[in-house]
Coordinates of C-alpha atoms in Angstrom, one line a residue:
Chain A
M1 CA -26.1 -24.9 1.2
K2 CA -22.4 -24.9 2.2
L3 CA -19.6 -24.4 -0.1
F4 CA -16.2 -25.9 1.0
N5 CA -13.7 -24.2 -1.0
L6 CA -10.5 -26.1 0.5
G7 CA -7.8 -25.4 -1.7
E8 CA -4.9 -28.2 -1.4
L9 CA -5.0 -30.8 1.1
N10 CA -3.1 -34.2 1.9
W11 CA -4.2 -37.2 -0.1
R12 CA -6.2 -38.8 2.6
Q13 CA -8.0 -35.8 3.8
S14 CA -9.0 -35.1 0.0
Q15 CA -11.0 -38.6 0.2
L16 CA -12.3 -38.2 3.9
I17 CA -13.8 -34.9 3.3
Y18 CA -16.6 -35.6 1.2
H19 CA -17.3 -39.0 2.9
A20 CA -17.4 -37.2 6.4
L21 CA -19.7 -34.4 5.0
A22 CA -22.2 -37.3 3.5
Y23 CA -22.3 -39.4 6.6
K24 CA -22.9 -36.3 8.7
N25 CA -25.8 -35.5 6.1
I26 CA -24.4 -31.9 5.1
E27 CA -25.7 -30.9 1.9
S28 CA -22.6 -29.3 0.4
L29 CA -20.6 -28.2 -2.4
V30 CA -16.8 -29.3 -2.2
F31 CA -13.7 -28.1 -4.2
H32 CA -10.4 -29.3 -3.3
S33 CA -6.8 -30.8 -4.7
S34 CA -4.4 -33.1 -3.2
K35 CA -0.8 -32.3 -2.7
D36 CA 0.4 -35.8 -3.0
S37 CA -0.3 -38.2 -5.8
F38 CA -2.5 -41.2 -5.0
M39 CA -4.3 -44.1 -6.4
C40 CA -8.1 -44.2 -5.9
V41 CA -10.0 -47.4 -6.4
G42 CA -13.8 -47.8 -6.7
L43 CA -15.8 -49.5 -4.0
H44 CA -16.1 -52.7 -6.0
Q45 CA -12.4 -52.9 -6.9
D46 CA -9.8 -54.7 -4.8
P47 CA -6.5 -52.8 -5.0
R48 CA -4.7 -56.3 -5.2
D49 CA -6.1 -56.8 -8.7
E50 CA -5.8 -53.2 -9.8
L51 CA -2.6 -51.9 -8.5
D52 CA 1.2 -52.6 -8.5
I53 CA 1.3 -52.2 -4.7
D54 CA 5.2 -52.3 -4.5
Y55 CA 5.5 -49.8 -7.1
C56 CA 2.9 -47.7 -5.3
K57 CA 4.8 -48.1 -1.8
K58 CA 8.3 -47.3 -3.5
N59 CA 7.1 -44.4 -5.0
S60 CA 5.5 -43.1 -1.9
I61 CA 1.9 -43.1 -3.7
G62 CA -1.0 -43.6 -1.6
I63 CA -3.7 -46.0 -1.9
F64 CA -7.4 -45.3 -1.0
R65 CA -10.6 -47.4 -1.8
R66 CA -13.8 -44.8 -1.8
E67 CA -17.2 -45.6 -1.3
I68 CA -18.3 -44.3 -4.6
G69 CA -18.5 -45.7 -7.9
G70 CA -16.0 -46.0 -11.3
G71 CA -12.7 -47.5 -11.8
T72 CA -9.1 -47.2 -10.8
V73 CA -7.6 -43.4 -11.1
L74 CA -4.5 -41.6 -10.4
L75 CA -5.5 -38.4 -8.5
D76 CA -2.7 -35.7 -7.8
K77 CA -2.2 -31.8 -7.6
D78 CA -3.0 -31.3 -11.3
Q79 CA -6.5 -31.9 -11.0
I80 CA -9.4 -30.1 -9.4
F81 CA -11.7 -32.4 -7.4
Y82 CA -15.3 -31.4 -7.1
N83 CA -18.1 -33.1 -4.6
L84 CA -21.5 -32.5 -4.7
I85 CA -23.3 -33.8 -1.5
L86 CA -27.0 -33.9 -1.6
N87 CA -29.7 -35.7 0.6
R88 CA -31.3 -38.7 -1.3
N89 CA -34.8 -36.6 -0.7
H90 CA -33.4 -33.5 -2.1
P91 CA -36.0 -32.6 -4.9
K92 CA -33.1 -32.1 -7.8
V93 CA -31.8 -35.6 -7.2
P94 CA -32.8 -37.9 -10.1
F95 CA -33.2 -41.7 -9.3
V96 CA -31.8 -43.0 -12.4
P97 CA -28.0 -42.6 -12.3
E98 CA -27.4 -41.2 -16.0
S99 CA -29.8 -38.6 -15.1
F100 CA -28.0 -37.7 -12.0
F101 CA -24.7 -37.4 -13.8
R102 CA -26.2 -35.7 -16.9
R103 CA -27.9 -33.0 -14.3
F104 CA -25.0 -32.6 -12.1
L105 CA -22.3 -32.4 -14.6
Q106 CA -23.8 -29.6 -16.5
P107 CA -22.3 -26.7 -14.2
V108 CA -19.0 -28.6 -14.9
I109 CA -19.6 -28.5 -18.6
D110 CA -20.6 -24.9 -18.5
T111 CA -17.2 -24.0 -16.6
F112 CA -15.2 -25.8 -19.2
N113 CA -17.3 -23.7 -22.0
E114 CA -16.6 -20.3 -20.0
L115 CA -12.7 -21.4 -20.0
G116 CA -12.8 -21.7 -23.7
I117 CA -13.2 -25.6 -23.9
P118 CA -15.9 -26.8 -25.9
A119 CA -16.4 -29.7 -23.4
K120 CA -19.4 -31.9 -23.8
Y121 CA -21.3 -34.7 -21.7
R122 CA -20.6 -38.3 -23.0
S123 CA -22.6 -41.2 -21.3
L124 CA -22.4 -42.5 -18.8
C125 CA -20.5 -39.9 -16.8
D126 CA -17.4 -38.5 -18.9
L127 CA -16.7 -35.2 -20.2
V128 CA -15.3 -34.9 -23.5
V129 CA -13.5 -32.4 -26.0
N130 CA -13.3 -33.5 -29.4
G131 CA -13.9 -37.0 -28.0
K132 CA -11.1 -36.8 -25.6
K133 CA -11.7 -37.2 -21.9
I134 CA -11.1 -34.0 -19.8
S135 CA -13.3 -34.9 -16.6
G136 CA -13.7 -38.3 -15.0
N137 CA -16.9 -39.0 -12.4
G138 CA -18.6 -41.3 -10.2
G139 CA -21.3 -41.2 -7.8
G140 CA -23.2 -43.3 -5.2
E141 CA -25.1 -43.5 -1.7
I142 CA -23.2 -42.7 1.2
G143 CA -25.3 -42.4 4.5
E144 CA -28.4 -40.4 3.8
C145 CA -26.7 -38.8 0.8
K146 CA -26.1 -39.0 -2.7
V147 CA -22.8 -38.0 -3.8
L148 CA -21.2 -36.8 -7.0
G149 CA -17.3 -37.0 -7.2
G150 CA -15.3 -35.8 -10.0
S151 CA -12.1 -34.1 -11.4
I152 CA -11.1 -31.8 -13.9
L153 CA -7.8 -32.6 -15.8
L154 CA -5.6 -29.7 -15.6
D155 CA -2.4 -32.0 -16.6
F156 CA -2.1 -35.6 -16.3
D157 CA 1.0 -38.0 -15.5
Y158 CA 0.1 -41.0 -18.2
E159 CA 3.3 -42.8 -17.2
R160 CA 2.9 -42.7 -13.3
M161 CA -0.8 -43.7 -13.9
A162 CA 0.4 -46.9 -15.8
N163 CA 3.3 -47.7 -13.7
S164 CA 0.9 -47.8 -10.7
M165 CA -1.4 -50.4 -12.2
L166 CA -0.9 -54.3 -12.1
L167 CA -0.4 -54.9 -16.0
P168 CA 2.0 -56.9 -18.0
A169 CA 4.8 -54.6 -19.6
D170 CA 3.1 -55.0 -23.1
I171 CA -0.1 -54.2 -21.9
R172 CA 1.2 -51.2 -20.0
S173 CA 2.8 -49.5 -23.0
R174 CA -0.3 -49.8 -25.1
F175 CA -2.3 -48.4 -22.3
V176 CA 0.2 -45.2 -22.2
D177 CA -0.5 -44.7 -25.8
L178 CA -4.3 -45.4 -25.6
M179 CA -4.3 -42.8 -22.8
K180 CA -2.4 -40.2 -24.7
S181 CA -4.9 -40.4 -27.7
N182 CA -8.0 -40.5 -25.5
L183 CA -7.4 -38.3 -22.6
T184 CA -6.8 -34.7 -22.7
T185 CA -6.1 -31.9 -20.1
V186 CA -6.8 -28.2 -19.8
E187 CA -3.1 -27.5 -20.3
K188 CA -3.4 -29.1 -23.7
E189 CA -6.7 -27.4 -24.9
L190 CA -5.4 -23.9 -23.8
G191 CA -1.8 -23.9 -23.9
F192 CA -1.7 -22.7 -20.3
I193 CA -3.4 -23.7 -17.0
P194 CA -5.5 -20.9 -15.4
K195 CA -5.5 -20.5 -11.8
K196 CA -7.1 -22.9 -9.8
E197 CA -9.1 -20.3 -7.9
K198 CA -10.4 -19.0 -11.0
I199 CA -11.7 -22.3 -12.1
C200 CA -13.3 -23.0 -8.9
S201 CA -14.9 -19.5 -8.8
I202 CA -16.6 -20.3 -12.0
L203 CA -17.7 -23.7 -10.9
S204 CA -19.1 -22.2 -7.7
N205 CA -21.1 -19.7 -9.8
K206 CA -22.4 -22.5 -12.3
F207 CA -23.5 -24.9 -9.6
E208 CA -25.3 -21.8 -7.7
E209 CA -27.5 -21.5 -11.0
L210 CA -28.3 -25.0 -10.7
I211 CA -28.8 -25.7 -6.9
G212 CA -29.2 -22.3 -5.6
P213 CA -26.9 -19.8 -3.3
L214 CA -24.0 -21.2 -1.7
T215 CA -22.6 -19.8 1.7
N216 CA -19.0 -20.5 2.7
G217 CA -18.5 -23.2 5.2
S218 CA -15.4 -24.5 7.3
V219 CA -14.4 -27.8 8.5
D220 CA -15.5 -27.8 12.2
L221 CA -14.6 -29.7 15.0
E222 CA -17.5 -32.3 14.2
I223 CA -16.5 -33.0 10.8
N224 CA -12.8 -33.4 11.5
K225 CA -14.1 -35.8 14.3
K226 CA -15.7 -38.0 11.3
M227 CA -12.8 -37.5 9.3
A228 CA -10.8 -39.2 11.9
E229 CA -12.9 -42.0 12.7
L230 CA -13.6 -42.6 9.0
D231 CA -9.8 -42.7 8.4
K232 CA -9.2 -45.4 10.9
H233 CA -11.8 -47.5 9.1
Y234 CA -10.7 -46.8 5.4
S235 CA -7.0 -47.4 6.4
S236 CA -7.7 -50.6 7.6
D237 CA -6.7 -53.6 5.8
S238 CA -10.2 -55.3 6.1
W239 CA -11.7 -52.2 4.4
L240 CA -8.9 -51.5 1.6
Y241 CA -8.3 -55.3 0.6
Q242 CA -11.9 -56.2 0.8
R243 CA -13.1 -58.5 -1.8
G244 CA -13.9 -56.7 -4.9
T245 CA -16.4 -58.0 -7.5
K246 CA -15.6 -61.3 -9.2
Q247 CA -14.8 -60.7 -13.1
I248 CA -13.9 -62.5 -16.0
G249 CA -10.7 -61.8 -17.7
K250 CA -9.0 -58.6 -17.0
E251 CA -10.4 -55.0 -18.3
V252 CA -8.5 -51.8 -18.4
K253 CA -10.5 -48.8 -18.9
V254 CA -8.9 -45.9 -20.5
C255 CA -12.2 -43.8 -20.8
E256 CA -16.1 -44.5 -21.6
G257 CA -15.9 -46.7 -24.6
V258 CA -12.1 -47.1 -24.7
Y259 CA -10.6 -50.3 -23.1
I260 CA -8.2 -53.2 -23.2
F261 CA -9.5 -56.6 -22.4
Y262 CA -7.0 -59.5 -22.1
N263 CA -6.7 -63.0 -20.6
V264 CA -4.4 -65.7 -20.6
F265 CA -5.9 -69.3 -21.9
D266 CA -4.4 -72.6 -21.1
T267 CA -4.3 -74.1 -24.4
K268 CA -3.3 -78.0 -25.5
N269 CA 0.1 -76.1 -26.7
G270 CA 0.8 -73.7 -24.0
S271 CA -0.5 -70.4 -22.4
L272 CA -2.1 -67.8 -24.9
E273 CA -2.8 -64.3 -23.9
V274 CA -5.3 -62.9 -26.0
T275 CA -5.8 -59.0 -26.0
F276 CA -8.4 -57.1 -27.5
E277 CA -8.3 -53.1 -27.9
I278 CA -11.8 -51.6 -27.8
K279 CA -12.9 -48.3 -29.1
D280 CA -16.4 -47.0 -29.2
N281 CA -17.3 -50.2 -27.7
I282 CA -16.1 -52.0 -30.7
V283 CA -13.4 -54.4 -30.9
K284 CA -10.9 -52.8 -33.1
K285 CA -7.7 -54.7 -32.7
I286 CA -6.8 -58.5 -31.5
T287 CA -3.3 -59.7 -30.8
F288 CA -2.0 -62.8 -29.6
S289 CA 1.0 -63.5 -27.3
D290 CA 2.3 -66.5 -29.2
S291 CA 1.5 -66.7 -33.0
K292 CA 2.4 -70.5 -32.6
I293 CA -0.4 -71.7 -30.3
M294 CA -3.0 -71.6 -33.1
S295 CA -2.8 -72.1 -36.7
N296 CA -2.7 -69.2 -39.2
I297 CA -6.2 -70.3 -40.4
T298 CA -7.5 -70.5 -36.7
S299 CA -5.9 -67.0 -36.3
K300 CA -7.3 -65.6 -39.4
K301 CA -10.6 -67.0 -38.3
F302 CA -10.5 -65.8 -34.6
Q303 CA -9.9 -62.3 -36.0
E304 CA -12.7 -62.6 -38.6
N305 CA -15.1 -63.6 -36.2
F306 CA -14.2 -61.1 -33.2
A307 CA -13.3 -58.1 -34.9
N308 CA -15.7 -55.2 -35.2
K309 CA -18.1 -56.9 -32.4
I310 CA -19.8 -54.8 -29.8
Y311 CA -17.9 -55.0 -26.8
D312 CA -19.7 -57.0 -23.7
R313 CA -17.0 -58.5 -21.5
N314 CA -18.9 -61.4 -20.2
K315 CA -20.5 -62.4 -23.7
L316 CA -17.1 -61.9 -25.3
Y317 CA -15.3 -64.2 -22.7
N318 CA -17.7 -66.8 -23.1
E319 CA -17.6 -66.5 -27.1
I320 CA -13.9 -66.9 -26.8
I321 CA -14.3 -70.1 -24.7
E322 CA -16.6 -71.4 -27.1
F323 CA -14.6 -70.5 -30.3
L324 CA -11.3 -71.9 -28.8
K325 CA -13.1 -75.3 -27.9
N326 CA -14.7 -75.6 -31.4
N327 CA -11.4 -75.1 -32.8
G328 CA -9.5 -77.6 -30.7
V329 CA -7.3 -75.0 -29.1
I330 CA -8.5 -75.8 -25.7
S331 CA -10.0 -78.9 -24.4
A332 CA -13.7 -79.3 -24.8
T333 CA -14.4 -80.6 -21.5
Chain B
M1 CA -63.3 -65.4 -12.8
V2 CA -59.4 -64.7 -13.9
L3 CA -57.1 -64.7 -11.3
L4 CA -54.7 -61.9 -11.4
V5 CA -51.2 -62.8 -11.0
Q6 CA -49.3 -59.8 -11.4
L7 CA -49.6 -56.2 -12.2
E8 CA -48.0 -54.7 -15.1
I9 CA -47.2 -51.0 -15.0
K10 CA -45.3 -49.1 -18.0
G11 CA -44.1 -52.4 -19.1
M12 CA -42.7 -53.4 -15.7
K13 CA -44.3 -56.5 -14.0
F14 CA -45.2 -57.0 -10.4
P15 CA -46.1 -60.6 -9.2
L16 CA -48.9 -60.6 -6.6
D17 CA -47.4 -64.0 -5.2
R18 CA -44.9 -61.9 -3.1
K19 CA -44.2 -59.0 -0.9
Y20 CA -42.4 -55.9 -1.5
Y21 CA -40.2 -53.6 0.7
T22 CA -40.6 -50.1 0.0
K23 CA -38.2 -48.0 2.4
D24 CA -36.5 -45.3 0.7
G25 CA -36.9 -46.2 -2.8
A26 CA -35.7 -49.6 -1.9
H27 CA -37.8 -51.5 -4.5
I28 CA -36.8 -55.4 -2.9
W29 CA -39.2 -58.3 -3.6
L30 CA -39.4 -61.0 -0.7
K31 CA -40.8 -64.4 -1.1
Q32 CA -41.5 -67.1 1.6
E33 CA -39.8 -70.4 0.5
R34 CA -40.1 -73.1 3.4
N35 CA -38.4 -71.4 6.5
L36 CA -36.4 -68.9 4.2
V37 CA -37.1 -65.6 2.6
K38 CA -35.8 -65.0 -0.8
I39 CA -35.0 -61.4 -1.8
G40 CA -34.2 -59.5 -5.0
M41 CA -34.9 -56.3 -6.8
D42 CA -38.2 -55.5 -8.2
A43 CA -38.6 -54.7 -11.9
F44 CA -38.7 -50.9 -11.3
A45 CA -35.1 -50.9 -9.6
A46 CA -34.0 -53.2 -12.3
E47 CA -35.2 -51.1 -15.0
M48 CA -33.6 -47.9 -13.2
S49 CA -30.3 -49.6 -12.7
K50 CA -29.6 -50.7 -16.2
P51 CA -26.9 -51.9 -16.8
L52 CA -25.8 -53.4 -13.3
T53 CA -22.1 -53.9 -13.5
A54 CA -21.3 -55.1 -9.9
F55 CA -23.5 -56.6 -7.0
I56 CA -21.9 -57.6 -3.5
V57 CA -23.8 -58.8 -0.8
N58 CA -22.4 -60.1 2.6
K59 CA -23.5 -63.3 4.6
G60 CA -24.4 -62.9 8.2
L61 CA -26.8 -61.5 10.8
V62 CA -28.8 -58.6 10.1
N63 CA -31.4 -56.1 11.3
S64 CA -34.2 -55.0 9.3
G65 CA -33.5 -52.0 7.3
E66 CA -29.6 -52.7 7.6
E67 CA -27.2 -52.1 4.6
I68 CA -26.1 -55.8 3.5
G69 CA -24.4 -54.9 0.3
S70 CA -24.1 -52.5 -2.9
F71 CA -24.5 -52.6 -6.4
E72 CA -22.9 -50.3 -9.4
S73 CA -24.9 -49.1 -12.3
T74 CA -23.2 -46.5 -14.8
K75 CA -20.3 -45.9 -12.1
Y76 CA -22.9 -45.2 -9.4
I77 CA -23.2 -47.0 -6.6
G78 CA -26.4 -48.0 -4.6
K79 CA -26.6 -49.6 -1.3
F80 CA -28.7 -53.0 -0.7
H81 CA -30.7 -53.4 2.6
S82 CA -32.4 -56.0 4.2
P83 CA -36.1 -55.8 4.6
I84 CA -35.9 -58.1 7.6
S85 CA -34.1 -59.1 10.4
G86 CA -32.3 -62.6 10.5
E87 CA -29.5 -64.6 9.1
I88 CA -28.5 -64.1 5.5
I89 CA -27.5 -67.8 4.7
S90 CA -26.9 -67.9 1.3
V91 CA -26.2 -65.5 -1.7
N92 CA -26.7 -66.3 -5.5
E93 CA -23.2 -66.3 -6.8
H94 CA -24.3 -66.6 -10.3
V95 CA -26.3 -63.5 -10.2
L96 CA -23.5 -61.7 -8.4
I97 CA -21.2 -62.3 -11.1
N98 CA -23.5 -61.7 -13.8
P99 CA -25.6 -58.7 -12.5
Q100 CA -27.0 -58.1 -15.8
N101 CA -29.4 -61.2 -15.0
I102 CA -31.1 -59.0 -12.6
N103 CA -31.9 -56.4 -15.1
E104 CA -33.3 -59.1 -17.6
N105 CA -35.3 -61.1 -15.3
P106 CA -35.3 -59.5 -11.7
Y107 CA -37.7 -62.0 -10.3
K108 CA -35.9 -65.4 -11.3
S109 CA -32.8 -63.5 -10.1
W110 CA -32.9 -64.1 -6.4
I111 CA -30.1 -62.2 -4.6
A112 CA -30.0 -63.6 -1.2
K113 CA -31.9 -66.2 1.1
I114 CA -32.5 -64.9 4.7
K115 CA -33.7 -67.0 7.6
P116 CA -35.8 -64.5 9.6
D117 CA -35.9 -63.9 13.2
K118 CA -38.8 -65.7 14.9
N119 CA -40.0 -62.5 16.4
Q120 CA -40.5 -59.8 13.3
K121 CA -41.8 -56.6 14.3
T122 CA -44.3 -55.4 11.9
N123 CA -42.7 -53.5 9.1
K124 CA -45.0 -50.9 7.5
Y125 CA -42.7 -50.6 4.8
I126 CA -43.5 -54.2 3.8
I127 CA -46.6 -54.2 1.6
E128 CA -48.6 -56.9 -0.4
G129 CA -51.6 -57.4 -2.3
K130 CA -53.0 -55.8 -5.6
D131 CA -54.2 -52.3 -4.4
K132 CA -51.3 -51.3 -2.1
I133 CA -48.6 -52.5 -4.8
L134 CA -50.5 -50.5 -7.5
N135 CA -50.9 -47.5 -5.2
W136 CA -47.2 -47.7 -4.2
I137 CA -45.9 -48.0 -7.9
N138 CA -48.0 -45.4 -9.1
K139 CA -46.3 -42.8 -6.5
E140 CA -42.9 -44.1 -7.7
I141 CA -43.7 -43.6 -11.4
K142 CA -44.8 -39.9 -10.8
K143 CA -41.4 -39.1 -8.7
F144 CA -39.2 -40.5 -11.3
Y145 CA -40.8 -40.2 -14.8

């Protein structure tokens, strides 16, 4: 199997490379970084719902919609990206997504451990250190292949990430606070950042133990041609701004189990924004944009009803509607 | 004599009143309904892809085996293919907004309705009948359990 250890690429190339390899059905492992910052959304997301596009444009932050799963992420030079590309009939590829992540993230965990960082797997596909995320991952089928994509956070610009997202100001500052308390980096864990070459060398050794010997590959004309072809497609508005999944309410994900969920309801007394902070998939904090819309008694009842509930987005939304109707806050019709 | 209406294998049900598309682990059921064919995920795919968090299917003309949409489970994207050639004339919006319905009840959660082309070619990947389905599912289970 081929190893493409590509160093720093421009931001578009850093995404095009693994899509092209998958469409060319070239089983491979790829390491790279992006010279520039960009926001990358998952296949089922629409950048218009996720990103402050004007802010991104003004600050030269690119936007890419990838073909693999997961949510919105800021990617930049302070991360090492890895992609594992295997044919879907490869004997080591499990059918169940969670097994896929668990198996192919083990070399990344082993790499962290060798660096002296006690990272662990946290379902569904985060790697965490003392409960804080240090690596985010996604996967999916591209052409004939199954692809893992992830990054090692060497350092992270929390403010840049939050500013690039389409969020109300109050939610944005809470998002930054939650990221700071739930995300960590190699720099924070070790007090320094080892050379990227050293980290990639450990990564390739650990992956070899799982998937067998790797030989160095180079990006040839055929791969370049495929990248150019895909670049046209991925930069078109019809791809980038394709309709995303219809969602109820707005969910901002910090890491597995940690979210902000909010929604504006048209009540009899005006608009009411209700915000939930969720940790370990449990509702921990509920706030209202306007304390006068509901009576103190109803607000207290709301808190009692929803605090400490297990978070299930659609269920929660329907229960809020039900509560607001039953308590005369919104019309029953 | 009791008429067998479905197979039950490892807790997963496979009704015998429909066909199954089996190419590359697709696990899609097909059921004729007047002049249309309803399609959806079978119990095996519904179980393996728990919990589905997103599902998108596009309407329009399709060829057999062509990708018509995608789904997401645990940050993993799978592709959804059409088992037959024809025109997708309707998608189940309710299910696409609440894809976990597929996990919970795969045979009531149809995903798309296709008006099939009149001249369908024989497709070896579409199977029906107790013995063929049993043989196929047992092979799939050996692969993945």
